[in-house]
PDB file of C-alpha atoms in Angstrom:
ATOM      1  CA  MET A1454      16.232  -7.948   2.137  1.00 54.00           C
ATOM      2  CA  SER A1455      18.816 -10.819   2.678  1.00 59.00           C
ATOM      3  CA  ARG A1456      16.403 -13.315   1.728  1.00 59.00           C
ATOM      4  CA  LEU A1457      16.020 -11.520  -1.668  1.00 54.00           C
ATOM      5  CA  ARG A1458      19.690 -11.781  -2.244  1.00 57.00           C
ATOM      6  CA  LYS A1459      20.075 -15.178  -1.324  1.00 59.00           C
ATOM      7  CA  LEU A1460      17.302 -15.846  -3.721  1.00 52.00           C
ATOM      8  CA  PHE A1461      18.691 -13.851  -6.446  1.00 52.00           C
ATOM      9  CA  GLY A1462      22.533 -15.568  -6.240  1.00 57.00           C
ATOM     10  CA  LYS A1463      20.826 -19.157  -6.155  1.00 54.00           C
ATOM     11  CA  ILE A1464      19.426 -18.408  -9.706  1.00 52.00           C
ATOM     12  CA  GLY A1465      21.890 -19.349 -12.327  1.00 48.00           C
ATOM     13  CA  GLY A1466      22.798 -16.863 -15.273  1.00 46.00           C
ATOM     14  CA  ALA A1467      20.618 -18.049 -18.299  1.00 42.00           C
ATOM     15  CA  LYS A1468      21.715 -16.705 -21.407  1.00 43.00           C
ATOM     16  CA  VAL A1469      18.887 -14.399 -22.457  1.00 42.00           C
ATOM     17  CA  SER A1470      18.257 -12.594 -26.173  1.00 43.00           C
ATOM     18  CA  ARG A1471      15.698  -9.518 -26.210  1.00 42.00           C
ATOM     19  CA  GLN A1472      14.310  -8.423 -29.886  1.00 43.00           C
ATOM     20  CA  ASP A1473      12.970  -4.698 -30.555  1.00 42.00           C
ATOM     21  CA  ASP A1474       9.771  -6.485 -31.481  1.00 42.00           C
ATOM     22  CA  GLY A1475       9.158  -7.617 -27.715  1.00 43.00           C
ATOM     23  CA  VAL A1476      10.187 -11.151 -28.454  1.00 42.00           C
ATOM     24  CA  VAL A1477      11.910 -12.891 -25.766  1.00 43.00           C
ATOM     25  CA  SER A1478      13.963 -16.039 -26.171  1.00 41.00           C
ATOM     26  CA  GLN A1479      16.286 -18.752 -25.037  1.00 41.00           C
ATOM     27  CA  HIS A1480      17.476 -21.873 -26.218  1.00 42.00           C
ATOM     28  CA  GLY A1481      15.885 -21.401 -29.420  1.00 40.00           C
ATOM     29  CA  THR A1482      12.700 -21.090 -28.172  1.00 41.00           C
ATOM     30  CA  SER A1483      10.664 -17.400 -28.108  1.00 43.00           C
ATOM     31  CA  ILE A1484       7.496 -16.005 -27.231  1.00 44.00           C
ATOM     32  CA  SER A1485       5.993 -12.913 -28.200  1.00 46.00           C
ATOM     33  CA  ARG A1486       3.088 -10.432 -27.009  1.00 45.00           C
ATOM     34  CA  ASP A1487       0.658 -11.394 -29.482  1.00 47.00           C
ATOM     35  CA  GLU A1488       1.059 -15.058 -28.038  1.00 44.00           C
ATOM     36  CA  ILE A1489       0.049 -13.670 -24.548  1.00 43.00           C
ATOM     37  CA  PRO A1490      -4.192 -14.023 -24.607  1.00 44.00           C
ATOM     38  CA  ALA A1491      -5.756 -10.257 -24.003  1.00 47.00           C
ATOM     39  CA  ARG A1492      -9.149 -10.554 -22.280  1.00 44.00           C
ATOM     40  CA  SER A1493     -11.792  -8.795 -24.569  1.00 44.00           C
ATOM     41  CA  SER A1494     -14.521 -11.091 -23.337  1.00 44.00           C
ATOM     42  CA  PRO A1495     -17.159  -9.103 -20.940  1.00 44.00           C
ATOM     43  CA  PRO A1496     -16.291  -9.926 -17.434  1.00 44.00           C
ATOM     44  CA  ASP A1497     -18.835 -12.795 -16.642  1.00 43.00           C
ATOM     45  CA  SER A1498     -17.175 -14.688 -19.332  1.00 44.00           C
ATOM     46  CA  THR A1499     -14.576 -17.126 -18.984  1.00 42.00           C
ATOM     47  CA  PRO A1500     -11.133 -16.183 -20.148  1.00 46.00           C
ATOM     48  CA  LYS A1501      -9.026 -19.439 -22.415  1.00 52.00           C
ATOM     49  CA  LEU A1502      -5.909 -19.296 -23.583  1.00 52.00           C
ATOM     50  CA  SER A1503      -5.333 -19.138 -27.332  1.00 56.00           C
ATOM     51  CA  GLU A1504      -4.342 -22.125 -29.056  1.00 53.00           C
ATOM     52  CA  ALA A1505      -1.215 -20.453 -30.052  1.00 55.00           C
ATOM     53  CA  ALA A1506      -0.514 -20.071 -26.318  1.00 52.00           C
ATOM     54  CA  LEU A1507      -1.525 -23.282 -25.318  1.00 48.00           C
ATOM     55  CA  ALA A1508       0.419 -24.661 -28.169  1.00 49.00           C
ATOM     56  CA  THR A1509       3.599 -22.702 -27.109  1.00 50.00           C
ATOM     57  CA  ILE A1510       3.243 -23.621 -23.427  1.00 46.00           C
ATOM     58  CA  SER A1511       3.098 -27.253 -24.832  1.00 45.00           C
ATOM     59  CA  THR A1512       6.735 -27.294 -26.658  1.00 44.00           C
ATOM     60  CA  ARG A1513       8.491 -24.790 -24.922  1.00 49.00           C
ATOM     61  CA  SER A1514      10.810 -25.937 -21.861  1.00 47.00           C
ATOM     62  CA  SER A1515       9.227 -24.895 -18.325  1.00 49.00           C
ATOM     63  CA  THR A1516      12.869 -23.250 -17.775  1.00 54.00           C
ATOM     64  CA  PRO A1517      12.404 -19.088 -17.521  1.00 50.00           C
ATOM     65  CA  THR A1518      13.553 -17.129 -20.223  1.00 72.00           C
ATOM     66  CA  SER A1519      14.827 -14.531 -17.827  1.00 86.00           C
ATOM     67  CA  LEU A1520      16.169 -13.470 -14.734  1.00 89.00           C
ATOM     68  CA  PRO A1521      13.439 -11.478 -13.241  1.00 88.00           C
ATOM     69  CA  GLU A1522      11.222 -14.350 -14.596  1.00 86.00           C
ATOM     70  CA  GLN A1523      13.867 -16.935 -12.164  1.00 87.00           C
ATOM     71  CA  LEU A1524      13.817 -14.728  -9.248  1.00 89.00           C
ATOM     72  CA  TRP A1525       9.848 -14.459  -9.337  1.00 86.00           C
ATOM     73  CA  ASP A1526       9.417 -18.028  -9.858  1.00 86.00           C
ATOM     74  CA  LYS A1527      11.600 -18.912  -6.819  1.00 89.00           C
ATOM     75  CA  ALA A1528      10.155 -16.507  -4.785  1.00 89.00           C
ATOM     76  CA  TYR A1529       6.953 -17.535  -5.533  1.00 87.00           C
ATOM     77  CA  ASP A1530       7.814 -21.625  -4.909  1.00 88.00           C
ATOM     78  CA  VAL A1531       9.713 -20.366  -1.402  1.00 92.00           C
ATOM     79  CA  LEU A1532       6.460 -18.411  -0.624  1.00 90.00           C
ATOM     80  CA  LYS A1533       4.450 -21.753  -1.113  1.00 89.00           C
ATOM     81  CA  ASP A1534       6.826 -23.982   1.158  1.00 91.00           C
ATOM     82  CA  GLU A1535       7.006 -21.308   3.565  1.00 93.00           C
ATOM     83  CA  HIS A1536       3.097 -19.996   3.803  1.00 92.00           C
ATOM     84  CA  GLY A1537       1.572 -22.767   1.957  1.00 87.00           C
ATOM     85  CA  SER A1538      -2.507 -22.507   3.294  1.00 88.00           C
ATOM     86  CA  LEU A1539      -2.124 -18.345   2.788  1.00 90.00           C
ATOM     87  CA  LEU A1540      -1.280 -19.086  -0.849  1.00 87.00           C
ATOM     88  CA  LEU A1541      -3.305 -21.671  -1.556  1.00 87.00           C
ATOM     89  CA  GLY A1542      -6.197 -19.064  -0.880  1.00 86.00           C
ATOM     90  CA  TYR A1543      -5.034 -16.442  -2.792  1.00 85.00           C
ATOM     91  CA  GLU A1544      -5.100 -18.960  -5.472  1.00 86.00           C
ATOM     92  CA  LYS A1545      -8.360 -19.415  -5.107  1.00 85.00           C
ATOM     93  CA  ILE A1546      -8.931 -16.348  -5.331  1.00 83.00           C
ATOM     94  CA  LEU A1547      -7.202 -15.628  -8.428  1.00 84.00           C
ATOM     95  CA  SER A1548      -8.818 -18.990  -9.902  1.00 84.00           C
ATOM     96  CA  GLN A1549     -11.940 -17.327  -9.261  1.00 82.00           C
ATOM     97  CA  GLU A1550     -11.122 -14.379 -11.913  1.00 80.00           C
ATOM     98  CA  LEU A1551      -9.771 -17.194 -14.304  1.00 80.00           C
ATOM     99  CA  ASN A1552     -12.845 -18.919 -14.447  1.00 77.00           C
ATOM    100  CA  GLY A1553     -14.889 -15.870 -14.293  1.00 75.00           C
ATOM    101  CA  VAL A1554     -16.371 -15.591 -10.898  1.00 71.00           C
ATOM    102  CA  ASP A1555     -17.121 -12.677  -8.818  1.00 68.00           C
ATOM    103  CA  TRP A1556     -14.771 -11.116  -6.948  1.00 62.00           C
ATOM    104  CA  ASN A1557     -17.397 -10.794  -3.701  1.00 65.00           C
ATOM    105  CA  THR A1558     -18.412 -14.590  -4.121  1.00 66.00           C
ATOM    106  CA  ILE A1559     -15.861 -16.805  -2.363  1.00 61.00           C
ATOM    107  CA  SER A1560     -16.455 -20.209  -2.827  1.00 61.00           C
ATOM    108  CA  LYS A1561     -14.736 -22.568  -0.052  1.00 60.00           C
ATOM    109  CA  SER A1562     -15.105 -25.520  -2.368  1.00 59.00           C
ATOM    110  CA  LEU A1563     -13.573 -24.081  -5.384  1.00 69.00           C
ATOM    111  CA  GLU A1564     -10.263 -26.079  -6.630  1.00 75.00           C
ATOM    112  CA  THR A1565      -7.536 -23.655  -7.850  1.00 78.00           C
ATOM    113  CA  VAL A1566      -6.572 -23.720 -11.268  1.00 82.00           C
ATOM    114  CA  ILE A1567      -3.452 -21.727 -11.092  1.00 85.00           C
ATOM    115  CA  GLU A1568      -0.664 -24.052 -12.514  1.00 84.00           C
ATOM    116  CA  GLN A1569       1.728 -25.722 -10.102  1.00 84.00           C
ATOM    117  CA  LYS A1570       4.275 -27.562 -11.996  1.00 85.00           C
ATOM    118  CA  ASN A1571       4.842 -25.266 -15.254  1.00 88.00           C
ATOM    119  CA  PRO A1572       6.285 -21.814 -14.336  1.00 85.00           C
ATOM    120  CA  VAL A1573       5.621 -20.457 -18.145  1.00 88.00           C
ATOM    121  CA  LYS A1574       1.985 -21.162 -17.709  1.00 90.00           C
ATOM    122  CA  ARG A1575       1.660 -20.139 -14.885  1.00 88.00           C
ATOM    123  CA  ARG A1576       3.150 -16.515 -15.550  1.00 88.00           C
ATOM    124  CA  LEU A1577       1.047 -16.570 -18.698  1.00 90.00           C
ATOM    125  CA  GLN A1578      -2.099 -17.006 -16.045  1.00 90.00           C
ATOM    126  CA  MET A1579      -0.902 -14.140 -13.788  1.00 88.00           C
ATOM    127  CA  THR A1580      -0.377 -12.015 -16.887  1.00 90.00           C
ATOM    128  CA  GLN A1581      -3.672 -12.801 -17.653  1.00 90.00           C
ATOM    129  CA  LEU A1582      -4.893 -11.907 -14.370  1.00 88.00           C
ATOM    130  CA  ILE A1583      -3.009  -8.496 -14.524  1.00 90.00           C
ATOM    131  CA  ARG A1584      -4.970  -7.669 -17.739  1.00 91.00           C
ATOM    132  CA  ALA A1585      -8.075  -8.169 -16.030  1.00 87.00           C
ATOM    133  CA  GLY A1586      -7.476  -6.373 -13.126  1.00 88.00           C
ATOM    134  CA  LEU A1587      -5.967  -3.774 -15.504  1.00 93.00           C
ATOM    135  CA  GLU A1588      -9.203  -3.507 -17.338  1.00 92.00           C
ATOM    136  CA  LYS A1589     -11.536  -3.592 -14.052  1.00 89.00           C
ATOM    137  CA  THR A1590      -9.522  -0.590 -12.871  1.00 92.00           C
ATOM    138  CA  GLU A1591     -10.169   1.362 -16.086  1.00 95.00           C
ATOM    139  CA  ARG A1592     -13.732   0.341 -16.252  1.00 93.00           C
ATOM    140  CA  GLU A1593     -14.107   1.824 -12.828  1.00 94.00           C
ATOM    141  CA  ALA A1594     -11.913   4.983 -13.378  1.00 94.00           C
ATOM    142  CA  ASN A1595     -14.769   5.836 -16.573  1.00 94.00           C
ATOM    143  CA  VAL A1596     -17.454   5.261 -14.540  1.00 94.00           C
ATOM    144  CA  LYS A1597     -16.106   7.685 -11.926  1.00 93.00           C
ATOM    145  CA  LYS A1598     -15.110  10.083 -14.521  1.00 93.00           C
ATOM    146  CA  GLY A1599     -18.817  10.216 -16.067  1.00 93.00           C
ATOM    147  CA  ALA A1600     -20.241  10.645 -12.684  1.00 92.00           C
ATOM    148  CA  GLY A1601     -17.925  13.449 -11.878  1.00 91.00           C
ATOM    149  CA  ASP A1602     -18.606  15.210 -15.184  1.00 90.00           C
ATOM    150  CA  ALA A1603     -22.533  14.748 -14.662  1.00 90.00           C
ATOM    151  CA  ILE A1604     -22.004  16.479 -10.838  1.00 92.00           C
ATOM    152  CA  GLN A1605     -19.974  19.008 -12.742  1.00 90.00           C
ATOM    153  CA  VAL A1606     -22.733  20.079 -14.947  1.00 89.00           C
ATOM    154  CA  MET A1607     -25.285  19.897 -11.809  1.00 90.00           C
ATOM    155  CA  LEU A1608     -23.089  22.336 -10.090  1.00 89.00           C
ATOM    156  CA  SER A1609     -22.870  24.740 -12.796  1.00 87.00           C
ATOM    157  CA  ALA A1610     -26.426  24.664 -13.666  1.00 86.00           C
ATOM    158  CA  LYS A1611     -27.287  24.859  -9.904  1.00 83.00           C
ATOM    159  CA  ASN A1612     -24.622  28.266  -9.995  1.00 82.00           C
ATOM    160  CA  MET A1613     -26.852  29.653 -13.034  1.00 83.00           C
ATOM    161  CA  ILE A1614     -30.247  29.231 -10.836  1.00 76.00           C
TER     162      ILE A1614
END
């Protein structure tokens, strides 16, 4: 816990404003939820950042926009410094998802595509991965629900016979 407090203490208090429409801004820059790319393509296709998101990344400073983002970036960087090989393996697995490669297929030669220098782009990639994970979980839950419904119908029919 003291390491977390140490990290939290090192992060300066940036001026942040949050508007009701989900826009976070700092120093004249802003991003909205609409600019973060949603993953609406099939799971085997490669997800891409939208042109608007790429333009936002290129025109925005790499300074985090909120204290939680600053804390996350600092923690990620400390983890990379202290456990670089572990984080590299983790980034390779995440890169497979960003490239549309099946999670069960681990390629030792795969290069990491996780952004190393621009924390804004890295957070967008992580958001994209979170959305992909949530969509996968939703699909799996729907399959399980459908199987459960089918079994329930079969058990009801069995009781009638």
